[in-house]
Amino acid sequence: MSDTETEQSQDQEGLGAAGSQLSTAPQEDTGTLPGLGVIGWARWFWRQLTSMRVALLLLLLLSLGAIPGSLIPQTGADASKVEAFRAAHTTLAPVYDKLGLFHVYSSVWFSAIYILLFVSLIGCIVPRTWQFAGQLRGRPPGAPRRLDRLPAYTTWRTTADPEQVRADALALLKKRRFRAHTAGDAVAAEKGYLRELGNLAFHIALIVLLIAFASGQLFKSDGTKLVVEGDGFSNALPMYDDFKSGSLFRNDDLVPFSFDLKDFKGTYELSGPNRGTPRTFEAKIDYSVGADGRTRAKTVQVNQPLKIDDSKVYLVSHGYAPVITVRDGKGEVVYKDAVPLLPLDGNVTSQGVIKVMDGYHDAKGRYDQLGIRAFFLPTYGGGASVLSQFPALLNPVLNLEPYHGDLGVNSGLPQSVYQLDKKHMKGFKDDRGKQLRANLKPGQTMKLPGGAGTVTFEKDVKEWAGFQIVQEPGGAWALGGAITAILGLAASLFIQRRRIWVRAVRGADGVTVVEMAGLGRSESAKVPEELGDLAGTLYDRAPGAPDTHEDVSHAVPAEGAEQ
């Protein structure tokens, strides 16, 4: 601390109530050792925990702790990536397990920082709020005995009566939105309470953000669903393709709604260097809320989700679902459905599996199962091309590779609908004894050898849309807390709390002596400038006596104070 700051601190200490603290920030006593006994140590620990220094340190630790949660795969977000990381880093993975880095946000150390920050903020806000409420109920403190010791000060002599000067000063300060009153021979005024209100609002908003973050992690749900044109979805747990939730989430917490995908439309750049780049993706759906809700139409686009209470339905992916018809050896239809295929590249080159598990019989009437690998090109380039040339359906071709035997679906082990386990399968052979493969255009049919049936690629090629259904109950509170925190921080940074005193007393020669002084929470050019403006206005109402030469066009800082 500089010598000037020390002198000013000593001056303000001698101002009594007039120089009392202009904020609600608690005074930190870092030089006092805790008293003896458990109670003494408990009080010391509580003072340290609720200090602003510790709160900032905990906030920094919380930010640092979130870094590994963003860089390291998390079990709650993608368990498969965690397993892949463990397989690739056999030495590092056990260390991460012991430190809880695969589940950072539910780890003991992150929860401890979170709870301590929560307690610290509450312990800091409660006394400050109580103190601020007391300041609002009270009045600005009376003028100190020596106004000339304040940082901003000016004086002049006038022939106006002291009572009239004080009345004019009181009216002027109230007009400028000061809280003002007459205290003895002076008028005391104060302004800038929004600074402390903004400070408190900022800290309260941080608590709201912490609560919103906690509720979002504990009660959230996140699932995905692939829906083919013409099919629908009901927001129930068995309907999801993939689902994960917070530790306190219950199935009954799901918002009741359903929707049908009526049509999906995607447009792409047709020419130029950006040929094939998506322009628009639109999913037209009909949805209803509750069991008997009215059906409504909605177009869901990328970053324009369907919002129903706390749930949001995002459009996240799309692809094609060729309609396939399978007939057995007797010509009977045993399978007819749209088969969703997963895209492999930006031109929607796709692959998948057609599984015929029930009802199929071979040419001899024996029960069998079919597994057909499918490879789809929306725009076939001809020749030996194995990749689509454009994402739209300009020249669709479906490549099929059929197998028969045991699909393994009755083994009790889960398997992906997009993968074919060929361990107990045999491939159909062509005339040359090689694996049968065929490229089909819409409307064409592939015959299975030996009269085993046919597979038809129907002319109808449907599209599917992938939806992500997210339910975050604390989202609105988090947004409100963030906005409040920004507004509160702006108020605490740009609004200055300050006090003005105007003293008018009759001198020994019968001439009234007017003194004006100002004191701000911190050094700023605003207090002298504001005091100078107020003094100039008051001087017009109580002009200087004929024998005075004071210039009150601007406030004069007190001697020894920094300007």
PDB file of C-alpha atoms in Angstrom, residues 36-163:
ATOM      1  CA  LEU A  36      -8.512 -22.244  21.748  1.00  0.00           C
ATOM      2  CA  GLY A  37     -10.912 -25.137  21.605  1.00  0.00           C
ATOM      3  CA  VAL A  38     -13.168 -26.668  19.003  1.00  0.00           C
ATOM      4  CA  ILE A  39     -15.501 -23.671  18.831  1.00  0.00           C
ATOM      5  CA  GLY A  40     -12.620 -21.285  18.182  1.00  0.00           C
ATOM      6  CA  TRP A  41     -11.264 -23.408  15.364  1.00  0.00           C
ATOM      7  CA  ALA A  42     -14.779 -23.898  13.932  1.00  0.00           C
ATOM      8  CA  ARG A  43     -15.341 -20.122  13.829  1.00  0.00           C
ATOM      9  CA  TRP A  44     -11.968 -19.587  12.180  1.00  0.00           C
ATOM     10  CA  PHE A  45     -12.683 -22.270   9.563  1.00  0.00           C
ATOM     11  CA  TRP A  46     -16.124 -20.773   8.861  1.00  0.00           C
ATOM     12  CA  ARG A  47     -14.635 -17.292   8.410  1.00  0.00           C
ATOM     13  CA  GLN A  48     -12.076 -18.668   5.965  1.00  0.00           C
ATOM     14  CA  LEU A  49     -14.656 -20.713   4.046  1.00  0.00           C
ATOM     15  CA  THR A  50     -17.036 -17.775   3.649  1.00  0.00           C
ATOM     16  CA  SER A  51     -14.333 -15.326   2.604  1.00  0.00           C
ATOM     17  CA  MET A  52     -14.311 -14.050  -0.965  1.00  0.00           C
ATOM     18  CA  ARG A  53     -10.731 -15.245  -1.380  1.00  0.00           C
ATOM     19  CA  VAL A  54     -11.684 -18.884  -0.714  1.00  0.00           C
ATOM     20  CA  ALA A  55     -14.825 -18.600  -2.867  1.00  0.00           C
ATOM     21  CA  LEU A  56     -12.749 -17.466  -5.831  1.00  0.00           C
ATOM     22  CA  LEU A  57     -10.249 -20.258  -5.187  1.00  0.00           C
ATOM     23  CA  LEU A  58     -13.037 -22.864  -5.128  1.00  0.00           C
ATOM     24  CA  LEU A  59     -14.521 -21.430  -8.316  1.00  0.00           C
ATOM     25  CA  LEU A  60     -11.101 -21.736  -9.968  1.00  0.00           C
ATOM     26  CA  LEU A  61     -10.750 -25.334  -8.760  1.00  0.00           C
ATOM     27  CA  LEU A  62     -14.216 -26.142 -10.099  1.00  0.00           C
ATOM     28  CA  SER A  63     -13.249 -24.755 -13.507  1.00  0.00           C
ATOM     29  CA  LEU A  64      -9.994 -26.717 -13.515  1.00  0.00           C
ATOM     30  CA  GLY A  65     -11.822 -29.859 -12.430  1.00  0.00           C
ATOM     31  CA  ALA A  66     -14.191 -29.592 -15.400  1.00  0.00           C
ATOM     32  CA  ILE A  67     -11.272 -29.760 -17.865  1.00  0.00           C
ATOM     33  CA  PRO A  68     -10.673 -33.535 -17.582  1.00  0.00           C
ATOM     34  CA  GLY A  69     -14.439 -34.018 -17.835  1.00  0.00           C
ATOM     35  CA  SER A  70     -14.282 -32.400 -21.271  1.00  0.00           C
ATOM     36  CA  LEU A  71     -11.096 -34.073 -22.529  1.00  0.00           C
ATOM     37  CA  ILE A  72     -11.413 -37.606 -21.119  1.00  0.00           C
ATOM     38  CA  PRO A  73     -14.265 -39.942 -22.209  1.00  0.00           C
ATOM     39  CA  GLN A  74     -16.987 -40.096 -19.570  1.00  0.00           C
ATOM     40  CA  THR A  75     -18.934 -43.200 -18.619  1.00  0.00           C
ATOM     41  CA  GLY A  76     -22.213 -41.320 -18.432  1.00  0.00           C
ATOM     42  CA  ALA A  77     -21.800 -39.862 -21.919  1.00  0.00           C
ATOM     43  CA  ASP A  78     -20.298 -42.713 -23.941  1.00  0.00           C
ATOM     44  CA  ALA A  79     -19.363 -45.950 -22.191  1.00  0.00           C
ATOM     45  CA  SER A  80     -17.997 -47.469 -25.417  1.00  0.00           C
ATOM     46  CA  LYS A  81     -15.397 -44.718 -25.743  1.00  0.00           C
ATOM     47  CA  VAL A  82     -14.337 -45.311 -22.145  1.00  0.00           C
ATOM     48  CA  GLU A  83     -13.811 -49.013 -22.855  1.00  0.00           C
ATOM     49  CA  ALA A  84     -11.863 -48.188 -26.005  1.00  0.00           C
ATOM     50  CA  PHE A  85      -9.674 -45.788 -23.988  1.00  0.00           C
ATOM     51  CA  ARG A  86      -9.024 -48.496 -21.397  1.00  0.00           C
ATOM     52  CA  ALA A  87      -8.012 -50.945 -24.121  1.00  0.00           C
ATOM     53  CA  ALA A  88      -5.653 -48.425 -25.734  1.00  0.00           C
ATOM     54  CA  HIS A  89      -4.095 -47.121 -22.482  1.00  0.00           C
ATOM     55  CA  THR A  90      -3.623 -50.069 -20.171  1.00  0.00           C
ATOM     56  CA  THR A  91      -1.210 -48.205 -17.894  1.00  0.00           C
ATOM     57  CA  LEU A  92      -3.039 -44.869 -17.680  1.00  0.00           C
ATOM     58  CA  ALA A  93      -6.585 -46.228 -17.351  1.00  0.00           C
ATOM     59  CA  PRO A  94      -6.156 -47.680 -13.799  1.00  0.00           C
ATOM     60  CA  VAL A  95      -4.805 -44.323 -12.607  1.00  0.00           C
ATOM     61  CA  TYR A  96      -7.803 -42.548 -14.127  1.00  0.00           C
ATOM     62  CA  ASP A  97     -10.097 -45.052 -12.424  1.00  0.00           C
ATOM     63  CA  LYS A  98      -8.598 -44.339  -9.006  1.00  0.00           C
ATOM     64  CA  LEU A  99      -8.866 -40.574  -9.569  1.00  0.00           C
ATOM     65  CA  GLY A 100     -12.430 -40.856 -10.847  1.00  0.00           C
ATOM     66  CA  LEU A 101     -11.567 -39.175 -14.140  1.00  0.00           C
ATOM     67  CA  PHE A 102     -13.948 -41.401 -16.136  1.00  0.00           C
ATOM     68  CA  HIS A 103     -16.877 -39.972 -14.137  1.00  0.00           C
ATOM     69  CA  VAL A 104     -15.609 -36.532 -13.140  1.00  0.00           C
ATOM     70  CA  TYR A 105     -18.930 -34.854 -12.409  1.00  0.00           C
ATOM     71  CA  SER A 106     -20.038 -37.572  -9.991  1.00  0.00           C
ATOM     72  CA  SER A 107     -16.623 -38.123  -8.387  1.00  0.00           C
ATOM     73  CA  VAL A 108     -16.016 -37.495  -4.695  1.00  0.00           C
ATOM     74  CA  TRP A 109     -13.450 -34.746  -5.188  1.00  0.00           C
ATOM     75  CA  PHE A 110     -15.555 -32.807  -7.725  1.00  0.00           C
ATOM     76  CA  SER A 111     -18.634 -33.108  -5.499  1.00  0.00           C
ATOM     77  CA  ALA A 112     -16.597 -31.867  -2.521  1.00  0.00           C
ATOM     78  CA  ILE A 113     -15.458 -28.752  -4.412  1.00  0.00           C
ATOM     79  CA  TYR A 114     -19.006 -28.203  -5.636  1.00  0.00           C
ATOM     80  CA  ILE A 115     -20.557 -28.456  -2.172  1.00  0.00           C
ATOM     81  CA  LEU A 116     -17.863 -26.303  -0.512  1.00  0.00           C
ATOM     82  CA  LEU A 117     -18.378 -23.586  -3.147  1.00  0.00           C
ATOM     83  CA  PHE A 118     -22.119 -23.778  -2.575  1.00  0.00           C
ATOM     84  CA  VAL A 119     -21.716 -23.406   1.207  1.00  0.00           C
ATOM     85  CA  SER A 120     -19.130 -20.646   0.781  1.00  0.00           C
ATOM     86  CA  LEU A 121     -21.416 -18.579  -1.418  1.00  0.00           C
ATOM     87  CA  ILE A 122     -24.380 -18.975   0.918  1.00  0.00           C
ATOM     88  CA  GLY A 123     -22.259 -18.118   3.949  1.00  0.00           C
ATOM     89  CA  CYS A 124     -21.025 -15.008   2.149  1.00  0.00           C
ATOM     90  CA  ILE A 125     -24.383 -13.866   0.759  1.00  0.00           C
ATOM     91  CA  VAL A 126     -26.584 -14.206   3.863  1.00  0.00           C
ATOM     92  CA  PRO A 127     -24.729 -11.686   6.084  1.00  0.00           C
ATOM     93  CA  ARG A 128     -24.200  -9.313   3.153  1.00  0.00           C
ATOM     94  CA  THR A 129     -27.898  -9.403   2.314  1.00  0.00           C
ATOM     95  CA  TRP A 130     -28.809  -8.742   5.931  1.00  0.00           C
ATOM     96  CA  GLN A 131     -26.342  -5.858   6.063  1.00  0.00           C
ATOM     97  CA  PHE A 132     -27.608  -4.402   2.784  1.00  0.00           C
ATOM     98  CA  ALA A 133     -31.224  -4.611   3.983  1.00  0.00           C
ATOM     99  CA  GLY A 134     -30.197  -2.693   7.109  1.00  0.00           C
ATOM    100  CA  GLN A 135     -28.539  -0.006   4.985  1.00  0.00           C
ATOM    101  CA  LEU A 136     -31.701   0.380   2.907  1.00  0.00           C
ATOM    102  CA  ARG A 137     -33.798   0.802   6.041  1.00  0.00           C
ATOM    103  CA  GLY A 138     -31.400   3.344   7.486  1.00  0.00           C
ATOM    104  CA  ARG A 139     -30.429   6.833   6.379  1.00  0.00           C
ATOM    105  CA  PRO A 140     -27.153   8.160   5.002  1.00  0.00           C
ATOM    106  CA  PRO A 141     -24.783   8.994   7.874  1.00  0.00           C
ATOM    107  CA  GLY A 142     -24.424  12.578   9.021  1.00  0.00           C
ATOM    108  CA  ALA A 143     -21.602  14.839   7.876  1.00  0.00           C
ATOM    109  CA  PRO A 144     -18.194  14.464   9.540  1.00  0.00           C
ATOM    110  CA  ARG A 145     -16.785  17.395  11.498  1.00  0.00           C
ATOM    111  CA  ARG A 146     -14.002  18.085   8.956  1.00  0.00           C
ATOM    112  CA  LEU A 147     -15.411  17.969   5.436  1.00  0.00           C
ATOM    113  CA  ASP A 148     -12.157  19.294   4.027  1.00  0.00           C
ATOM    114  CA  ARG A 149     -10.520  15.957   4.765  1.00  0.00           C
ATOM    115  CA  LEU A 150     -12.635  14.165   2.144  1.00  0.00           C
ATOM    116  CA  PRO A 151     -11.211  13.391  -1.329  1.00  0.00           C
ATOM    117  CA  ALA A 152     -13.561  15.836  -3.116  1.00  0.00           C
ATOM    118  CA  TYR A 153     -14.297  19.182  -1.431  1.00  0.00           C
ATOM    119  CA  THR A 154     -15.339  22.736  -2.230  1.00  0.00           C
ATOM    120  CA  THR A 155     -16.582  25.774  -0.249  1.00  0.00           C
ATOM    121  CA  TRP A 156     -17.836  29.329  -0.743  1.00  0.00           C
ATOM    122  CA  ARG A 157     -19.535  32.116   1.192  1.00  0.00           C
ATOM    123  CA  THR A 158     -23.030  33.389   0.396  1.00  0.00           C
ATOM    124  CA  THR A 159     -25.540  35.919   1.673  1.00  0.00           C
ATOM    125  CA  ALA A 160     -28.357  33.317   1.561  1.00  0.00           C
ATOM    126  CA  ASP A 161     -29.692  31.998   4.846  1.00  0.00           C
ATOM    127  CA  PRO A 162     -28.263  28.609   5.965  1.00  0.00           C
ATOM    128  CA  GLU A 163     -31.770  27.149   6.209  1.00  0.00           C
TER     129      GLU A 163
END
